[in-house]
Short mmCIF file of C-alpha atoms and ligand atoms in Angstrom, two decimals:
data_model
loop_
_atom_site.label_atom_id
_atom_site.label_comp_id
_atom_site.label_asym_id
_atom_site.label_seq_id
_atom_site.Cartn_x
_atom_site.Cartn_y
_atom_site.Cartn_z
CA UNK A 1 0.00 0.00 0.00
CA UNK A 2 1.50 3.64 -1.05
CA UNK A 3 0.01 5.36 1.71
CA UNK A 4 1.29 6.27 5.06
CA UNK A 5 -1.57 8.47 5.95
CA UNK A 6 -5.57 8.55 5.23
CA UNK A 7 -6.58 10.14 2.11
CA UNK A 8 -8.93 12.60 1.45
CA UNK A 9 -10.23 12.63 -2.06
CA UNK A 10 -12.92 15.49 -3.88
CA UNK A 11 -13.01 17.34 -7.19
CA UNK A 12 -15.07 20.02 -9.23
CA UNK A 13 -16.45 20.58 -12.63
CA UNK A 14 -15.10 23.75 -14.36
CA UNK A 15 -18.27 23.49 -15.78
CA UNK A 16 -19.09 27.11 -15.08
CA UNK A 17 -18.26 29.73 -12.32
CA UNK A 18 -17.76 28.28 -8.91
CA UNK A 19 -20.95 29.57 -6.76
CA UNK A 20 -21.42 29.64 -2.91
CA UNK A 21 -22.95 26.66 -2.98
CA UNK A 22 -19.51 25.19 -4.40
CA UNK A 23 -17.55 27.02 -1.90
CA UNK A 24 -19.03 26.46 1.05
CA UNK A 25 -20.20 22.74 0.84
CA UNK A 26 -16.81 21.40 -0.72
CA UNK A 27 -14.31 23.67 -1.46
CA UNK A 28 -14.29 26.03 1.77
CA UNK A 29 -13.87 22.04 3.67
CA UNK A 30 -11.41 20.71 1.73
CA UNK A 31 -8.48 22.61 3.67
CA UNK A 32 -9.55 20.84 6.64
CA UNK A 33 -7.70 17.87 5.45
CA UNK A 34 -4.52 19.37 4.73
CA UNK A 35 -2.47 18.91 7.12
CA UNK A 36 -3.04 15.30 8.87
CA UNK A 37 -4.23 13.57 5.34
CA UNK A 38 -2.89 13.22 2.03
CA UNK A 39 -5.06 15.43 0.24
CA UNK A 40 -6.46 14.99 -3.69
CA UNK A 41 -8.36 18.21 -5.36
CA UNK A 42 -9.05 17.66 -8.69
CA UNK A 43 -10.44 19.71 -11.73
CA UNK A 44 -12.95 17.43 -13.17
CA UNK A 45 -12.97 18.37 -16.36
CA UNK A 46 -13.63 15.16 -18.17
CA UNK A 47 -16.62 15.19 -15.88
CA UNK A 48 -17.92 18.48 -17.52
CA UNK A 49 -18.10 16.87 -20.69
CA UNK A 50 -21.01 14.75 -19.97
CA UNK A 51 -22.62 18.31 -20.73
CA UNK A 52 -21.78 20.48 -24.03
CA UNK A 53 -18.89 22.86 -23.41
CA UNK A 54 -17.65 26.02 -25.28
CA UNK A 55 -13.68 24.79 -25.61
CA UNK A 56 -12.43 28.01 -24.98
CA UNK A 57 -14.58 27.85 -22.06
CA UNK A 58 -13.55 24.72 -20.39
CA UNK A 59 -10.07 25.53 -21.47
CA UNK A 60 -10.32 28.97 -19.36
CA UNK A 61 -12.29 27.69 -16.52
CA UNK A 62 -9.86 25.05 -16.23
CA UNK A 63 -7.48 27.00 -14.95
CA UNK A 64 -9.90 29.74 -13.24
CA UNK A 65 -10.98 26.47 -11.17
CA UNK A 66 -7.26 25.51 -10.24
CA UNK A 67 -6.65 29.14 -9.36
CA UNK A 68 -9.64 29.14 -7.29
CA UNK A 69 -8.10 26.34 -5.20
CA UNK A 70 -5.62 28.03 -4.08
CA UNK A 71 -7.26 31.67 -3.67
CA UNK A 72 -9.47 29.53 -0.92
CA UNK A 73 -6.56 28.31 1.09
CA UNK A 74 -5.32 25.13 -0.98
CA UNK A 75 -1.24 25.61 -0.25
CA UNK A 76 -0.16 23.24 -3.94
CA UNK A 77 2.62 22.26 -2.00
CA UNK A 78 0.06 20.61 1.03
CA UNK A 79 -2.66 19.30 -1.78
CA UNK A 80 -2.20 17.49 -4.57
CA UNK A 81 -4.23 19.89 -7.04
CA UNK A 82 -4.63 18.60 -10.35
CA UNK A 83 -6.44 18.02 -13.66
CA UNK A 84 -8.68 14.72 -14.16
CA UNK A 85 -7.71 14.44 -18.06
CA UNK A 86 -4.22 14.53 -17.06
CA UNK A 87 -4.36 11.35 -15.31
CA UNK A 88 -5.47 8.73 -18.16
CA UNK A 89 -6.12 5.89 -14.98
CA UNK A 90 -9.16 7.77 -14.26
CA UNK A 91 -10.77 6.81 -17.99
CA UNK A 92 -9.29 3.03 -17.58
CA UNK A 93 -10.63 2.65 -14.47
CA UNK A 94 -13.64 4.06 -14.81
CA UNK A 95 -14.13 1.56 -17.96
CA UNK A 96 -13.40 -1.32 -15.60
CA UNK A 97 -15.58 -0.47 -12.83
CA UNK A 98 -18.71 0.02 -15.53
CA UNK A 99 -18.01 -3.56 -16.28
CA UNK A 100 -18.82 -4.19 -12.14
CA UNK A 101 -21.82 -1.47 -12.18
CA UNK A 102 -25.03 -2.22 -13.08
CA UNK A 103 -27.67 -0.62 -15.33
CA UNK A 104 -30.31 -0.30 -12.96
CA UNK A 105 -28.00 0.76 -10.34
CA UNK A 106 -27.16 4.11 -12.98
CA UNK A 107 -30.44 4.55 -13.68
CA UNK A 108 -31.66 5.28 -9.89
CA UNK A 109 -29.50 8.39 -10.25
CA UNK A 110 -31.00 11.42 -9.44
CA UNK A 111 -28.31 13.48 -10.98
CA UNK A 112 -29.08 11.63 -14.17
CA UNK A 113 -32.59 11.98 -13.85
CA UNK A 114 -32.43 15.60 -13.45
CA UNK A 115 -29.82 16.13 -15.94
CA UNK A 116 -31.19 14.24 -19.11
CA UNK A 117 -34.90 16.25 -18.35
CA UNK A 118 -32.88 19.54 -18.09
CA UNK A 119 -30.29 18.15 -21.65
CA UNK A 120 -33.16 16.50 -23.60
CA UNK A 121 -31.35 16.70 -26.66
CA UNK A 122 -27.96 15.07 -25.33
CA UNK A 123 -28.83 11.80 -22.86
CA UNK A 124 -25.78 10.58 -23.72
CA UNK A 125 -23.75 7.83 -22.18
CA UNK A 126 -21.06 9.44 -20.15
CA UNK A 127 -23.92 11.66 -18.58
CA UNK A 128 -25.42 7.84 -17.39
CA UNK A 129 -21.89 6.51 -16.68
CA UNK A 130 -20.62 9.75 -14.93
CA UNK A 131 -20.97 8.12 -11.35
CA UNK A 132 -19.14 5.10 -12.61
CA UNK A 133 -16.64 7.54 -13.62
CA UNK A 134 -16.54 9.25 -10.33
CA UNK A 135 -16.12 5.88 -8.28
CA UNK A 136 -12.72 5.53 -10.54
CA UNK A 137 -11.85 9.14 -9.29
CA UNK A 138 -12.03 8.06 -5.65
CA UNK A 139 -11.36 4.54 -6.05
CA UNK A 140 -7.70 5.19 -7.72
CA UNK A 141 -6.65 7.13 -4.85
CA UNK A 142 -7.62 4.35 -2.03
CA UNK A 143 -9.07 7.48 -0.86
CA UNK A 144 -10.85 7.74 3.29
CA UNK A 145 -12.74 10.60 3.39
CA UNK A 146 -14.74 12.69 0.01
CA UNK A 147 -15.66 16.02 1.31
CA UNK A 148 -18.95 17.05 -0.77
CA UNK A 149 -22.07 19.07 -0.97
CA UNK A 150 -25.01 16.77 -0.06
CA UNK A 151 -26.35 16.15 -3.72
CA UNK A 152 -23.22 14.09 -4.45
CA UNK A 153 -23.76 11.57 -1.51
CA UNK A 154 -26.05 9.29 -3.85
CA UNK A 155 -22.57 9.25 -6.04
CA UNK A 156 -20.26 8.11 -3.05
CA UNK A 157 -22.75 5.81 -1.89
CA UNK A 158 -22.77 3.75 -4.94
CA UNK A 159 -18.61 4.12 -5.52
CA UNK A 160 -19.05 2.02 -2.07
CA UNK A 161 -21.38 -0.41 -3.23
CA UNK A 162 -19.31 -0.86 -6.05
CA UNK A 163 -15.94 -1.19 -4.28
CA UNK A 164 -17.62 -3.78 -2.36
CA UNK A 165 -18.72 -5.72 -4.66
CA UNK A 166 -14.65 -5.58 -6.63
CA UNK A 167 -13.47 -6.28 -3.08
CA UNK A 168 -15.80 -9.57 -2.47
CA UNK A 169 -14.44 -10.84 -5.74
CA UNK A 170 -10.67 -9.43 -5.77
CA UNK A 171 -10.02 -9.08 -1.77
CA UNK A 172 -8.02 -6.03 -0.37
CA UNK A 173 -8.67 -4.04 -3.63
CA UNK A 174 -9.58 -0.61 -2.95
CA UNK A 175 -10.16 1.24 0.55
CA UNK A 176 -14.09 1.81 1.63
CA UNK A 177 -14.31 5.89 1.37
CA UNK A 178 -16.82 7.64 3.82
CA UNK A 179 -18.89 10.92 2.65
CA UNK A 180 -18.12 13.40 4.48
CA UNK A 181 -20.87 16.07 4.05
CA UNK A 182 -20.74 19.57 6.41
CA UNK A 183 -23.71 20.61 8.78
CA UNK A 184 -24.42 23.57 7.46
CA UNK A 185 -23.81 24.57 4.22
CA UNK A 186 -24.46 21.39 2.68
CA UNK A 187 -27.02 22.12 0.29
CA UNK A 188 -27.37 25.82 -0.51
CA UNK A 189 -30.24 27.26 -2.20
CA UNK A 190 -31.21 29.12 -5.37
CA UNK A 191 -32.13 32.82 -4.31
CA UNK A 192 -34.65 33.08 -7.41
CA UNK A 193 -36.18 29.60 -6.13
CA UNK A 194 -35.08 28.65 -2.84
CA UNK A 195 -36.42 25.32 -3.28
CA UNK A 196 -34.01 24.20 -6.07
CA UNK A 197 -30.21 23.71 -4.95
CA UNK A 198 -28.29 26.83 -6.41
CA UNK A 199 -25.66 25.47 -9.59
CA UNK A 200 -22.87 27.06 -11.42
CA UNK A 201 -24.86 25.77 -14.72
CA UNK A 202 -28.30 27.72 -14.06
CA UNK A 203 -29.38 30.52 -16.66
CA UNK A 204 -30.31 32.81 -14.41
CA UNK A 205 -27.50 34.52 -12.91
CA UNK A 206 -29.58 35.82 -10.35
CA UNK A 207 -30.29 33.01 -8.38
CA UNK A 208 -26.42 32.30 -7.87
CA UNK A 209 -23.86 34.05 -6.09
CA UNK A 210 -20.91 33.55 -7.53
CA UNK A 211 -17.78 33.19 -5.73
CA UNK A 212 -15.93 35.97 -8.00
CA UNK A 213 -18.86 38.49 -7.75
CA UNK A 214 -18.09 41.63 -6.44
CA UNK A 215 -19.12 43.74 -3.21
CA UNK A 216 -21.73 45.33 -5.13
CA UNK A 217 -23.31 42.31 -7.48
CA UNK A 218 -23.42 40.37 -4.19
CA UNK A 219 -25.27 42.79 -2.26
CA UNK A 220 -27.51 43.17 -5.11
CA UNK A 221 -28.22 39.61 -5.69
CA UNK A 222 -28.97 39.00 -1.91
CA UNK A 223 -31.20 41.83 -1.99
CA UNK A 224 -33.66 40.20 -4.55
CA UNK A 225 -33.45 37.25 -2.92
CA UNK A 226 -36.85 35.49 -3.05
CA UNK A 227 -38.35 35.49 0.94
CA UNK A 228 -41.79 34.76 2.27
CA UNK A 229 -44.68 37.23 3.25
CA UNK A 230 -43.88 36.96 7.18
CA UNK A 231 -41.43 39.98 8.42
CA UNK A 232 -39.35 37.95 11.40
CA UNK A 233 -36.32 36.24 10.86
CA UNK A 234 -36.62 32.63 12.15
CA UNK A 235 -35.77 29.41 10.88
CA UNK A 236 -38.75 27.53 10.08
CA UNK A 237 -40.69 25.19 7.84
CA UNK A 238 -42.24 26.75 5.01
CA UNK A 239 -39.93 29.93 5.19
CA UNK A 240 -37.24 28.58 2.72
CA UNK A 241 -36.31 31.47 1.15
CA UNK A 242 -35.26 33.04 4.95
CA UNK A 243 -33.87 29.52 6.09
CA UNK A 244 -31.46 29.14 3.16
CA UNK A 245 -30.24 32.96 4.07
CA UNK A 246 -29.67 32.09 7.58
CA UNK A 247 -27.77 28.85 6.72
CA UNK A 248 -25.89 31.32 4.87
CA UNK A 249 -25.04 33.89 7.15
CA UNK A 250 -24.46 31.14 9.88
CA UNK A 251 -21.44 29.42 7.28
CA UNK A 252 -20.30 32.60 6.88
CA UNK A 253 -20.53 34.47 10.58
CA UNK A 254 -20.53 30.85 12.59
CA UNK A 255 -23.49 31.85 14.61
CA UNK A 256 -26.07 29.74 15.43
CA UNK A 257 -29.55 30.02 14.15
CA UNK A 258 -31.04 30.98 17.41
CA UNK A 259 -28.20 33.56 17.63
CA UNK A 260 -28.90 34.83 14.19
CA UNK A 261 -32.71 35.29 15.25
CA UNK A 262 -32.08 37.54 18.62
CA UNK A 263 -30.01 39.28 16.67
CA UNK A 264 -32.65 40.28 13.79
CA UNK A 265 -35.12 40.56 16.40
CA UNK A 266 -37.44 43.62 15.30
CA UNK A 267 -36.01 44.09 12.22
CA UNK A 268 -37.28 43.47 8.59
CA UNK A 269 -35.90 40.97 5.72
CA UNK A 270 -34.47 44.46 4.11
CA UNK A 271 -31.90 44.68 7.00
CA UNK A 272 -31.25 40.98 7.27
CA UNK A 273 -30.68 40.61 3.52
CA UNK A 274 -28.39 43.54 3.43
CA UNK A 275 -26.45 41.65 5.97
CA UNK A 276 -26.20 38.49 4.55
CA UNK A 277 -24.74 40.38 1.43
CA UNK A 278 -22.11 42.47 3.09
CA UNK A 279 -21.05 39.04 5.19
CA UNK A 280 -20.26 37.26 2.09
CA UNK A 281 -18.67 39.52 0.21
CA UNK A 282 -16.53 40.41 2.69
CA UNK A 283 -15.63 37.33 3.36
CA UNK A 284 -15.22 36.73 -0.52
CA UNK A 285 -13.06 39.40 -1.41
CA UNK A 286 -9.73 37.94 0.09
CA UNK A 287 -10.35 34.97 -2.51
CA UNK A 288 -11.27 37.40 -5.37
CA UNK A 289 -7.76 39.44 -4.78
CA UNK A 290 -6.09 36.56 -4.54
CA UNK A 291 -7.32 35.20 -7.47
CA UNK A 292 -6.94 37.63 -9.28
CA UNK A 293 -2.80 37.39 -8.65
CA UNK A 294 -2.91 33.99 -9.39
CA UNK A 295 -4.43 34.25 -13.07
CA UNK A 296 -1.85 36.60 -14.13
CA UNK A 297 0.50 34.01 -13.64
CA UNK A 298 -0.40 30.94 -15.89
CA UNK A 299 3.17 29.53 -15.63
CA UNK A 300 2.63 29.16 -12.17
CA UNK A 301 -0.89 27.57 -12.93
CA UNK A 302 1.01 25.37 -15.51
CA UNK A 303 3.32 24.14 -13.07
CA UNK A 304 1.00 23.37 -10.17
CA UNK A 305 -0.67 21.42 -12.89
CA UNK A 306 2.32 19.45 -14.07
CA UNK A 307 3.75 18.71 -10.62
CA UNK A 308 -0.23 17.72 -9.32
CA UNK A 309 -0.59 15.63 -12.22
CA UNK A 310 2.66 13.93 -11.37
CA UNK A 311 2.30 12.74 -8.03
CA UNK A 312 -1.47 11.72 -8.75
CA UNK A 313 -0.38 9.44 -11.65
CA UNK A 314 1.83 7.36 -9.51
CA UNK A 315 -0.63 6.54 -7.06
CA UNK A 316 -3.46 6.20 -9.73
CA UNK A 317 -1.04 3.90 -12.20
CA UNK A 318 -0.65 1.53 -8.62
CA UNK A 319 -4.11 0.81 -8.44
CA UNK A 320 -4.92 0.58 -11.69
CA UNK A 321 -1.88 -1.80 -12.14
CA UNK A 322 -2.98 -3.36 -8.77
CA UNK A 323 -6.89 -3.70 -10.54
CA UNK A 324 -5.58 -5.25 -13.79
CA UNK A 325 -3.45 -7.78 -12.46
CA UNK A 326 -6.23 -8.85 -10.21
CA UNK A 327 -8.54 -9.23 -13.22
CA UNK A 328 -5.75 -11.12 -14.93
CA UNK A 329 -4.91 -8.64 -17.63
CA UNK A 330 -1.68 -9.58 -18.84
CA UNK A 331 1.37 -7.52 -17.61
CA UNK A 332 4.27 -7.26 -19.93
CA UNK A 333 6.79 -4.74 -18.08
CA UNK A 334 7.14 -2.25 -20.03
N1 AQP B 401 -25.71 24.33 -3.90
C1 AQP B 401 -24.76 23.60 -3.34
N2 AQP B 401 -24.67 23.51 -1.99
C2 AQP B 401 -23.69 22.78 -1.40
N3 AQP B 401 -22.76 22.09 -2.09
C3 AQP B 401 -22.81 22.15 -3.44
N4 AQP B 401 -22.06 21.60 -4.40
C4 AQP B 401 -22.54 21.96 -5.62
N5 AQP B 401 -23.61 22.76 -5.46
C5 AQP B 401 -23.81 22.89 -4.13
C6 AQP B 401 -20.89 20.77 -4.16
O1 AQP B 401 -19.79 21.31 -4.88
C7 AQP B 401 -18.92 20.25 -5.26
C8 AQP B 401 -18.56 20.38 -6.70
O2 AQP B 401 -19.73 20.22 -7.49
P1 AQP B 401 -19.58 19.77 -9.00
O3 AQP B 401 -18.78 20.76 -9.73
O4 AQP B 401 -19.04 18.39 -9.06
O5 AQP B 401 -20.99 19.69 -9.63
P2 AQP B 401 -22.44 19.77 -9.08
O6 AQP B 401 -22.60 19.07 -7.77
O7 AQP B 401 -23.33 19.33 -10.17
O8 AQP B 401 -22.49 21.34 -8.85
P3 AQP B 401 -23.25 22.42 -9.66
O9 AQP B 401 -22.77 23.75 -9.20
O10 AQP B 401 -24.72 22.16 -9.57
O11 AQP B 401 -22.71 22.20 -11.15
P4 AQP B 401 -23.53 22.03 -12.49
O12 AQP B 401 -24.46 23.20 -12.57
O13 AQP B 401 -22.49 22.03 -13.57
O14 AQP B 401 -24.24 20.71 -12.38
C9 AQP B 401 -19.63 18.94 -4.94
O15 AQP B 401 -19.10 18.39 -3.74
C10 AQP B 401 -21.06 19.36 -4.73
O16 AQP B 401 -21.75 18.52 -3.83
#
C-alpha cells in the first residue's frame, strides 16, 4: 500500500463559475484535510463533458478552477491539485468499474434523472456513466474521506457499493471511502427559487452568487433574494427562502440560528438581507484578490498542474496496475 496516511479525495467541474454553494459545501472544507491527510483536489474536467462545453470555455475555466483552489486556502505544496484528463487511470478505471456497475444501479440516479430532463437533446452515455466515472476518481486514490455538498452523496454511496462488490471478488482491492458532508452549508439554495439547490450551470445569474462576484453584485443579488410574506427572521418550515439565508449567514458568521434570530429581532428581511450580502462579500473578497494574482501568472498555474498531475499518476497507475493484475490482464513490463 502507497500510503502512510488517510486520504482525502474530492473534485469540481469547471463546468461554469464556482458559486457559494460550491464554496461552502466542498471547497471552503477541503483545507480541513490538509495537514493530517494526504489530500487529492481535482479539476474534473472530463466530468464536464457529460454536458456540451464552449472549448475556450472549459479551457479557461480550467485553470480559473485551479486558481480558485488556491485563492481559498489550498497551499499546492500541502494538496495534490490537479487536472482529471491529465491522469489517463481515471478513464481506464472508470471503464473497468462500468463492467462491475449495473444498469439499474445508474439509472436510480438522481443526478441523471435531473440532468437528461434539463439536456433532452444530449442523454448521452457518459452523462449515465458519470458516477461510474466518479467511483474511478475516488477509487484510484484508495481514498478515506470525500468532502462534498449533499447532492453528491447518492454518487459516493454507490462508488461504495461498487468497491464492495470488486473487493468480495478481488479481496483487499480498494479502501471503503466515507462521505463526508458539512452541517451547514451542505445544500445551498437558489435565491430566485429557494427550493431548487443553487448550480454554477443555471441561466439565471440571479439566483447564484458567484464566488468571484463583487461587493456590489453580491449585495444586489442578496437583496432580490426570493423570501416569504412573514417579516421575522426565524428558521422555520415553510420559510425557505429566509432559512437558506440564515444557513448562509451562519457558514459565513458561525453563529447559530437561534443567535442569528435575537439578533434580527425587530427588524425586517431588508436589514437581514443587506447583511447576509455584506457578510459574504466580505468574506469573498480575500479569494477574489487573490485570485486575481494567481491568473496573471499561468506559468505558475502550468506548473501546479504538471507537478499535481505527477504525483497523482503514480498513485493512480498503482491501483490501476494493482486492478488489472487482479482481473488477470496480462502484464508485460514495459
Ligand atoms: N448548492 C450547493 N450547496 C452545497 N454544495 C454544493 N455543491 C454543488 N452545489 C452545491 C458541491 O460542490 C462540489 C462540486 O460540485 P460539481 O462541480 O461536481 O458539480 P455539481 O454538484 O453538479 O455542482 P453544480 O454547481 O450544480 O454544477 P452544475 O451546474 O455544472 O451541475 C460537490 O461536492 C457538490 O456537492
Amino acid at each position: 500500500m502507497f500510503k502512510d496516511k488517510l486520504v482525502s479525495y474530492s473534485g469540481v467541474q469547471p463546468s461554469g463559475n464556482l458559486t457559494i454553494g460550491n464554496y461552502l459545501g466542498a471547497i471552503k472544507n477541503f483545507s480541513a484535510y490538509s495537514d493530517k491527510y494526504m489530500c487529492f483536489y481535482c479539476v474534473v474536467d472530463e466530468h464536464a463533458i457529460t454536458v456540451r462545453q464552449v472549448p475556450a470555455d472549459l479551457r479557461r475555466r480550467t485553470y480559473e478552477t485551479l486558481a480558485l483552489y488556491i485563492a481559498c486556502g489550498l497551499d499546492p505544496e500541502k494538496n495534490t491539485l490537479y487536472v482529471q484528463s491529465h491522469v489517463h487511470e481515471h478513464a481506464e478505471l472508470a471503464w473497468i468499474l462500468n463492467c462491475f456497475t449495473g444498469f439499474g444501479e445508474l439509472s436510480r440516479m438522481t443526478q441523471f434523472k435531473d440532468k437528461s430532463a434539463k439536456h433532452a437533446d444530449n442523454v448521452n452515455a457518459g452523462l449515465f456513466t458519470y458516477p461510474t466515472l466518479m467511483a474511478s476518481d475516488i477509487l484510484l486514490y484508495q481514498t478515506d474521506v470525500v468532502p462534498i455538498g449533499v447532492d453528491q452523496k447518492q454518487h459516493v454511496e454507490l462508488t461504495r457499493n461498487i468497491a464492495e462488490r470488486f473487493n468480495q471478488l478481488y479481496p483487499d482491492t480498494f479502501t471503503m471511502p466515507e462521505p463526508i458532508i458539512a452541517k451547514s452549508g451542505k445544500k445551498i439554495m437558489s435565491l430566485a427559487d429557494p427550493t431548487k439547490k443553487m448550480s454554477k450551470s443555471d441561466e439565471n445569474t440571479n439566483a447564484v452568487v458567484y464566488i468571484l462576484d463583487d461587493k456590489d453584485t453580491v449585495i444586489r443579488k442578496f437583496k432580490r433574494a426570493v423570501t416569504d410574506s412573514d417579516t421575522c427572521v426565524r428558521f422555520a418550515d415553510g420559510k425557505d427562502g429566509i432559512n437558506n439565508l440564515m444557513t448562509i449567514y451562519s457558514c459565513f458568521t458561525g453563529k447559530e440560528f437561534d443567535e442569528i434570530e435575537r439578533e434580527f429581532e425587530g427588524k425586517g428581511y431588508g436589514d437581514f438581507k443587506l447583511a447576509v450580502g455584506e457578510t459574504c462579500a466580505d468574506a469573498l473578497a480575500p479569494v477574489r484578490a487573490k485570485f486575481d494574482e494567481l491568473l496573471k501568472d499561468k506559468a505558475y498555474l502550468e506548473e501546479v498542474m504538471k507537478n499535481g498531475a505527477e504525483t497523482a499518476s503514480y498513485v493512480a497507475r498503482r491501483t490501476l496496475s494493482k486492478v488489472q493484475k487482479k482481473l488477470g490482464f496480462v502484464q508485460i513490463g514495459r
